[in-house]
Amino acid sequence: PHPVADPVTSPQRPHRLDLDLSNIRLRYAPDAPWALDRIDLSIRAGEHVTILGRSGAGKTSLINLLLRFAEYQDGSATLGGTELRAIRGDDLRSLFTTVSQHAHLFAGSIRDNLLIAKPGADDDSLWRALEIAQLDDFVASLPEKLETLTGEAGARLSGGQARRLALARAALRDTPFLILDEPTEGLDPLTEAGFRSALDQISTDRTVIAITHRLDIIADTGRVIVLESGRIAEDGDFRALKRRNGPTARLASLQAGLVKL
């Protein structure tokens, strides 16, 4: 059976898309451990938050819950006051754009890959998205320009170019929520700097949920949520959390090379 049951219709979209999780518990089988265990979390519309945690801490499960790829067994999860279970999965996912290190490119043209995000977009919109992703000069230099074939899984593009094309797709897909799942992982420093500049542009006026293990890219005033074994271990201002003797401070010390594993 499908892991998530869809309602026949969705209620009208609320004007303000605040996200509220209360006492959420989620696991993938009746005898499996809890992937999320009594999570209480509120994210206001337009807020930017960073999720930290080791592998297996629950970061992916939290995103699976939000996108209705996994069902929660206990608690309440609402978007704009509406329970997620009352919203059709496709309707809910239409509110989210995900940018990750594993964004897939299809064996078609650059145009084809962009139109996945917004079918029917005109050329001006496509070039604007490429400009935001800092890929417009490269595409303009190609003989076939937008009709250039990317190859299977983007094989004809470099890793950085493929990542930027995926970012241009995200720029076209103007949704209220943006999920960033380690999107700069594996990029060289120069490419990463340009990529982050482009990310800043598409993050404006959206609710942003960033998943990372790197503390050097988090603003001191940013909100950080630390997951440990499916539970929220810390939630607060990054600068304040670094001053405490908690998970964030320990991770900061590890990454600074001050303590040993």
mmCIF file of N, CA and C in Angstrom, residues 158-247:
data_model
loop_
_atom_site.group_PDB
_atom_site.id
_atom_site.type_symbol
_atom_site.label_atom_id
_atom_site.label_comp_id
_atom_site.label_asym_id
_atom_site.label_seq_id
_atom_site.Cartn_x
_atom_site.Cartn_y
_atom_site.Cartn_z
ATOM 1 N N SER A 158 29.510 20.295 -16.453
ATOM 2 C CA SER A 158 30.329 20.083 -15.260
ATOM 3 C C SER A 158 29.419 19.989 -14.041
ATOM 4 N N GLY A 159 29.979 19.545 -12.921
ATOM 5 C CA GLY A 159 29.180 19.434 -11.701
ATOM 6 C C GLY A 159 28.596 20.767 -11.284
ATOM 7 N N GLY A 160 29.402 21.832 -11.353
ATOM 8 C CA GLY A 160 28.919 23.150 -10.978
ATOM 9 C C GLY A 160 27.860 23.673 -11.922
ATOM 10 N N GLN A 161 28.025 23.412 -13.229
ATOM 11 C CA GLN A 161 27.030 23.851 -14.207
ATOM 12 C C GLN A 161 25.704 23.116 -14.019
ATOM 13 N N ALA A 162 25.786 21.820 -13.760
ATOM 14 C CA ALA A 162 24.567 21.043 -13.525
ATOM 15 C C ALA A 162 23.835 21.558 -12.292
ATOM 16 N N ARG A 163 24.587 21.863 -11.240
ATOM 17 C CA ARG A 163 23.984 22.387 -10.012
ATOM 18 C C ARG A 163 23.328 23.750 -10.265
ATOM 19 N N ARG A 164 23.962 24.580 -11.087
ATOM 20 C CA ARG A 164 23.397 25.894 -11.404
ATOM 21 C C ARG A 164 22.133 25.776 -12.260
ATOM 22 N N LEU A 165 22.113 24.790 -13.159
ATOM 23 C CA LEU A 165 20.907 24.583 -13.961
ATOM 24 C C LEU A 165 19.744 24.170 -13.060
ATOM 25 N N ALA A 166 20.026 23.334 -12.081
ATOM 26 C CA ALA A 166 18.992 22.958 -11.114
ATOM 27 C C ALA A 166 18.545 24.172 -10.316
ATOM 28 N N LEU A 167 19.484 25.065 -10.002
ATOM 29 C CA LEU A 167 19.144 26.282 -9.273
ATOM 30 C C LEU A 167 18.275 27.210 -10.131
ATOM 31 N N ALA A 168 18.579 27.287 -11.433
ATOM 32 C CA ALA A 168 17.742 28.082 -12.338
ATOM 33 C C ALA A 168 16.321 27.535 -12.366
ATOM 34 N N ARG A 169 16.197 26.218 -12.309
ATOM 35 C CA ARG A 169 14.881 25.587 -12.251
ATOM 36 C C ARG A 169 14.143 26.041 -10.988
ATOM 37 N N ALA A 170 14.874 26.116 -9.875
ATOM 38 C CA ALA A 170 14.266 26.553 -8.618
ATOM 39 C C ALA A 170 13.857 28.018 -8.684
ATOM 40 N N ALA A 171 14.631 28.832 -9.417
ATOM 41 C CA ALA A 171 14.279 30.240 -9.575
ATOM 42 C C ALA A 171 12.981 30.390 -10.365
ATOM 43 N N LEU A 172 12.781 29.519 -11.340
ATOM 44 C CA LEU A 172 11.540 29.543 -12.126
ATOM 45 C C LEU A 172 10.335 29.107 -11.309
ATOM 46 N N ARG A 173 10.557 28.169 -10.409
ATOM 47 C CA ARG A 173 9.461 27.587 -9.624
ATOM 48 C C ARG A 173 9.244 28.456 -8.383
ATOM 49 N N ASP A 174 8.405 29.446 -8.515
ATOM 50 C CA ASP A 174 8.204 30.452 -7.468
ATOM 51 C C ASP A 174 7.212 29.933 -6.428
ATOM 52 N N THR A 175 7.733 29.256 -5.405
ATOM 53 C CA THR A 175 6.883 28.665 -4.370
ATOM 54 C C THR A 175 7.131 29.328 -3.026
ATOM 55 N N PRO A 176 6.175 29.229 -2.097
ATOM 56 C CA PRO A 176 6.347 29.867 -0.786
ATOM 57 C C PRO A 176 7.461 29.261 0.055
ATOM 58 N N PHE A 177 7.753 27.966 -0.140
ATOM 59 C CA PHE A 177 8.749 27.271 0.674
ATOM 60 C C PHE A 177 9.933 26.855 -0.190
ATOM 61 N N LEU A 178 11.129 27.003 0.386
ATOM 62 C CA LEU A 178 12.355 26.574 -0.272
ATOM 63 C C LEU A 178 13.123 25.685 0.700
ATOM 64 N N ILE A 179 13.391 24.450 0.287
ATOM 65 C CA ILE A 179 14.172 23.519 1.092
ATOM 66 C C ILE A 179 15.556 23.391 0.462
ATOM 67 N N LEU A 180 16.584 23.680 1.250
ATOM 68 C CA LEU A 180 17.968 23.586 0.782
ATOM 69 C C LEU A 180 18.629 22.414 1.497
ATOM 70 N N ASP A 181 18.912 21.358 0.756
ATOM 71 C CA ASP A 181 19.487 20.142 1.331
ATOM 72 C C ASP A 181 20.939 20.015 0.871
ATOM 73 N N GLU A 182 21.862 20.609 1.635
ATOM 74 C CA GLU A 182 23.292 20.567 1.324
ATOM 75 C C GLU A 182 23.557 20.885 -0.159
ATOM 76 N N PRO A 183 22.991 21.995 -0.686
ATOM 77 C CA PRO A 183 23.087 22.215 -2.134
ATOM 78 C C PRO A 183 24.489 22.550 -2.631
ATOM 79 N N THR A 184 25.390 23.005 -1.744
ATOM 80 C CA THR A 184 26.742 23.373 -2.191
ATOM 81 C C THR A 184 27.780 22.295 -1.879
ATOM 82 N N GLU A 185 27.336 21.160 -1.359
ATOM 83 C CA GLU A 185 28.271 20.093 -0.993
ATOM 84 C C GLU A 185 29.064 19.640 -2.216
ATOM 85 N N GLY A 186 30.392 19.608 -2.077
ATOM 86 C CA GLY A 186 31.250 19.122 -3.145
ATOM 87 C C GLY A 186 31.670 20.164 -4.159
ATOM 88 N N LEU A 187 31.188 21.399 -4.042
ATOM 89 C CA LEU A 187 31.590 22.445 -4.971
ATOM 90 C C LEU A 187 32.911 23.070 -4.527
ATOM 91 N N ASP A 188 33.708 23.519 -5.486
ATOM 92 C CA ASP A 188 34.940 24.210 -5.127
ATOM 93 C C ASP A 188 34.594 25.587 -4.545
ATOM 94 N N PRO A 189 35.499 26.203 -3.768
ATOM 95 C CA PRO A 189 35.181 27.453 -3.063
ATOM 96 C C PRO A 189 34.670 28.570 -3.962
ATOM 97 N N LEU A 190 35.256 28.747 -5.149
ATOM 98 C CA LEU A 190 34.830 29.825 -6.031
ATOM 99 C C LEU A 190 33.428 29.574 -6.575
ATOM 100 N N THR A 191 33.175 28.343 -7.007
ATOM 101 C CA THR A 191 31.842 27.992 -7.510
ATOM 102 C C THR A 191 30.813 28.102 -6.396
ATOM 103 N N GLU A 192 31.194 27.666 -5.196
ATOM 104 C CA GLU A 192 30.275 27.738 -4.065
ATOM 105 C C GLU A 192 29.893 29.176 -3.744
ATOM 106 N N ALA A 193 30.846 30.093 -3.788
ATOM 107 C CA ALA A 193 30.569 31.501 -3.481
ATOM 108 C C ALA A 193 29.538 32.065 -4.448
ATOM 109 N N GLY A 194 29.701 31.779 -5.742
ATOM 110 C CA GLY A 194 28.729 32.248 -6.717
ATOM 111 C C GLY A 194 27.380 31.588 -6.542
ATOM 112 N N PHE A 195 27.394 30.305 -6.208
ATOM 113 C CA PHE A 195 26.158 29.558 -6.009
ATOM 114 C C PHE A 195 25.376 30.121 -4.828
ATOM 115 N N ARG A 196 26.098 30.458 -3.754
ATOM 116 C CA ARG A 196 25.427 31.005 -2.568
ATOM 117 C C ARG A 196 24.841 32.387 -2.850
ATOM 118 N N SER A 197 25.538 33.164 -3.658
ATOM 119 C CA SER A 197 25.003 34.468 -4.035
ATOM 120 C C SER A 197 23.680 34.312 -4.785
ATOM 121 N N ALA A 198 23.632 33.329 -5.678
ATOM 122 C CA ALA A 198 22.396 33.066 -6.414
ATOM 123 C C ALA A 198 21.308 32.533 -5.491
ATOM 124 N N LEU A 199 21.682 31.684 -4.541
ATOM 125 C CA LEU A 199 20.713 31.168 -3.576
ATOM 126 C C LEU A 199 20.055 32.292 -2.799
ATOM 127 N N ASP A 200 20.856 33.290 -2.415
ATOM 128 C CA ASP A 200 20.315 34.425 -1.668
ATOM 129 C C ASP A 200 19.208 35.118 -2.454
ATOM 130 N N GLN A 201 19.378 35.196 -3.771
ATOM 131 C CA GLN A 201 18.365 35.860 -4.595
ATOM 132 C C GLN A 201 17.042 35.102 -4.594
ATOM 133 N N ILE A 202 17.103 33.788 -4.708
ATOM 134 C CA ILE A 202 15.850 33.032 -4.796
ATOM 135 C C ILE A 202 15.246 32.763 -3.420
ATOM 136 N N SER A 203 15.968 33.110 -2.346
ATOM 137 C CA SER A 203 15.459 32.890 -0.992
ATOM 138 C C SER A 203 14.601 34.041 -0.494
ATOM 139 N N THR A 204 14.648 35.167 -1.193
ATOM 140 C CA THR A 204 13.904 36.350 -0.756
ATOM 141 C C THR A 204 12.403 36.079 -0.765
ATOM 142 N N ASP A 205 11.735 36.495 0.308
ATOM 143 C CA ASP A 205 10.275 36.387 0.442
ATOM 144 C C ASP A 205 9.778 34.944 0.447
ATOM 145 N N ARG A 206 10.644 34.004 0.794
ATOM 146 C CA ARG A 206 10.213 32.618 0.941
ATOM 147 C C ARG A 206 10.521 32.127 2.352
ATOM 148 N N THR A 207 9.800 31.114 2.786
ATOM 149 C CA THR A 207 10.169 30.390 3.994
ATOM 150 C C THR A 207 11.250 29.397 3.609
ATOM 151 N N VAL A 208 12.416 29.492 4.250
ATOM 152 C CA VAL A 208 13.562 28.674 3.863
ATOM 153 C C VAL A 208 13.919 27.713 4.994
ATOM 154 N N ILE A 209 14.009 26.434 4.657
ATOM 155 C CA ILE A 209 14.454 25.397 5.588
ATOM 156 C C ILE A 209 15.728 24.809 5.007
ATOM 157 N N ALA A 210 16.852 25.097 5.650
ATOM 158 C CA ALA A 210 18.156 24.652 5.148
ATOM 159 C C ALA A 210 18.682 23.515 5.999
ATOM 160 N N ILE A 211 19.116 22.445 5.354
ATOM 161 C CA ILE A 211 19.729 21.309 6.035
ATOM 162 C C ILE A 211 21.225 21.337 5.742
ATOM 163 N N THR A 212 22.039 21.320 6.784
ATOM 164 C CA THR A 212 23.477 21.364 6.572
ATOM 165 C C THR A 212 24.194 20.752 7.761
ATOM 166 N N HIS A 213 25.473 20.438 7.560
ATOM 167 C CA HIS A 213 26.320 20.019 8.679
ATOM 168 C C HIS A 213 27.439 21.035 8.890
ATOM 169 N N ARG A 214 27.448 22.084 8.059
ATOM 170 C CA ARG A 214 28.513 23.080 8.119
ATOM 171 C C ARG A 214 28.056 24.324 8.871
ATOM 172 N N LEU A 215 28.767 24.659 9.930
ATOM 173 C CA LEU A 215 28.397 25.816 10.730
ATOM 174 C C LEU A 215 28.964 27.114 10.173
ATOM 175 N N ASP A 216 29.976 27.026 9.321
ATOM 176 C CA ASP A 216 30.614 28.246 8.814
ATOM 177 C C ASP A 216 29.724 29.027 7.866
ATOM 178 N N ILE A 217 28.631 28.433 7.389
ATOM 179 C CA ILE A 217 27.760 29.128 6.449
ATOM 180 C C ILE A 217 26.504 29.668 7.124
ATOM 181 N N ILE A 218 26.388 29.519 8.455
ATOM 182 C CA ILE A 218 25.202 29.967 9.185
ATOM 183 C C ILE A 218 25.452 31.356 9.760
ATOM 184 N N ALA A 219 24.527 32.271 9.528
ATOM 185 C CA ALA A 219 24.644 33.614 10.094
ATOM 186 C C ALA A 219 24.476 33.557 11.605
ATOM 187 N N ASP A 220 25.242 34.384 12.327
ATOM 188 C CA ASP A 220 25.188 34.371 13.791
ATOM 189 C C ASP A 220 23.787 34.627 14.324
ATOM 190 N N THR A 221 23.009 35.430 13.598
ATOM 191 C CA THR A 221 21.662 35.772 14.072
ATOM 192 C C THR A 221 20.608 34.796 13.566
ATOM 193 N N GLY A 222 21.038 33.759 12.826
ATOM 194 C CA GLY A 222 20.083 32.820 12.256
ATOM 195 C C GLY A 222 19.547 31.843 13.291
ATOM 196 N N ARG A 223 18.347 31.337 13.018
ATOM 197 C CA ARG A 223 17.730 30.344 13.901
ATOM 198 C C ARG A 223 18.216 28.955 13.520
ATOM 199 N N VAL A 224 18.651 28.210 14.515
ATOM 200 C CA VAL A 224 19.170 26.859 14.304
ATOM 201 C C VAL A 224 18.348 25.869 15.124
ATOM 202 N N ILE A 225 18.016 24.748 14.497
ATOM 203 C CA ILE A 225 17.313 23.652 15.176
ATOM 204 C C ILE A 225 18.204 22.422 15.073
ATOM 205 N N VAL A 226 18.559 21.858 16.214
ATOM 206 C CA VAL A 226 19.436 20.688 16.247
ATOM 207 C C VAL A 226 18.604 19.452 16.575
ATOM 208 N N LEU A 227 18.699 18.434 15.707
ATOM 209 C CA LEU A 227 18.011 17.171 15.932
ATOM 210 C C LEU A 227 18.993 16.122 16.426
ATOM 211 N N GLU A 228 18.562 15.358 17.415
ATOM 212 C CA GLU A 228 19.336 14.222 17.917
ATOM 213 C C GLU A 228 18.382 13.072 18.185
ATOM 214 N N SER A 229 18.609 11.951 17.512
ATOM 215 C CA SER A 229 17.794 10.749 17.704
ATOM 216 C C SER A 229 16.298 11.037 17.577
ATOM 217 N N GLY A 230 15.944 11.848 16.581
ATOM 218 C CA GLY A 230 14.541 12.123 16.316
ATOM 219 C C GLY A 230 13.902 13.154 17.204
ATOM 220 N N ARG A 231 14.686 13.794 18.053
ATOM 221 C CA ARG A 231 14.139 14.815 18.954
ATOM 222 C C ARG A 231 14.870 16.138 18.768
ATOM 223 N N ILE A 232 14.208 17.225 19.138
ATOM 224 C CA ILE A 232 14.847 18.535 19.067
ATOM 225 C C ILE A 232 15.701 18.724 20.312
ATOM 226 N N ALA A 233 17.020 18.788 20.099
ATOM 227 C CA ALA A 233 17.947 18.958 21.212
ATOM 228 C C ALA A 233 18.158 20.435 21.536
ATOM 229 N N GLU A 234 18.129 21.279 20.506
ATOM 230 C CA GLU A 234 18.296 22.723 20.701
ATOM 231 C C GLU A 234 17.507 23.467 19.639
ATOM 232 N N ASP A 235 17.061 24.656 20.001
ATOM 233 C CA ASP A 235 16.336 25.516 19.059
ATOM 234 C C ASP A 235 16.550 26.950 19.515
ATOM 235 N N GLY A 236 17.238 27.743 18.682
ATOM 236 C CA GLY A 236 17.455 29.119 19.088
ATOM 237 C C GLY A 236 18.413 29.863 18.178
ATOM 238 N N ASP A 237 18.802 31.036 18.612
ATOM 239 C CA ASP A 237 19.734 31.883 17.892
ATOM 240 C C ASP A 237 21.116 31.229 17.856
ATOM 241 N N PHE A 238 21.721 31.166 16.673
ATOM 242 C CA PHE A 238 22.981 30.451 16.503
ATOM 243 C C PHE A 238 24.072 30.993 17.417
ATOM 244 N N ARG A 239 24.187 32.295 17.506
ATOM 245 C CA ARG A 239 25.233 32.892 18.341
ATOM 246 C C ARG A 239 25.039 32.507 19.807
ATOM 247 N N ALA A 240 23.787 32.528 20.270
ATOM 248 C CA ALA A 240 23.513 32.176 21.665
ATOM 249 C C ALA A 240 23.780 30.695 21.916
ATOM 250 N N LEU A 241 23.411 29.835 20.947
ATOM 251 C CA LEU A 241 23.616 28.395 21.130
ATOM 252 C C LEU A 241 25.093 28.044 21.189
ATOM 253 N N LYS A 242 25.927 28.779 20.458
ATOM 254 C CA LYS A 242 27.364 28.494 20.487
ATOM 255 C C LYS A 242 27.963 28.794 21.853
ATOM 256 N N ARG A 243 27.324 29.642 22.642
ATOM 257 C CA ARG A 243 27.856 29.988 23.956
ATOM 258 C C ARG A 243 27.483 28.950 25.014
ATOM 259 N N ARG A 244 26.499 28.105 24.713
ATOM 260 C CA ARG A 244 26.064 27.102 25.679
ATOM 261 C C ARG A 244 26.934 25.849 25.548
ATOM 262 N N ASN A 245 26.890 25.028 26.558
ATOM 263 C CA ASN A 245 27.606 23.749 26.515
ATOM 264 C C ASN A 245 26.659 22.674 25.989
ATOM 265 N N GLY A 246 26.256 22.847 24.716
ATOM 266 C CA GLY A 246 25.297 21.922 24.128
ATOM 267 C C GLY A 246 25.762 21.409 22.791
ATOM 268 N N PRO A 247 24.876 20.766 22.027
ATOM 269 C CA PRO A 247 25.265 20.161 20.750
ATOM 270 C C PRO A 247 25.861 21.155 19.752
#
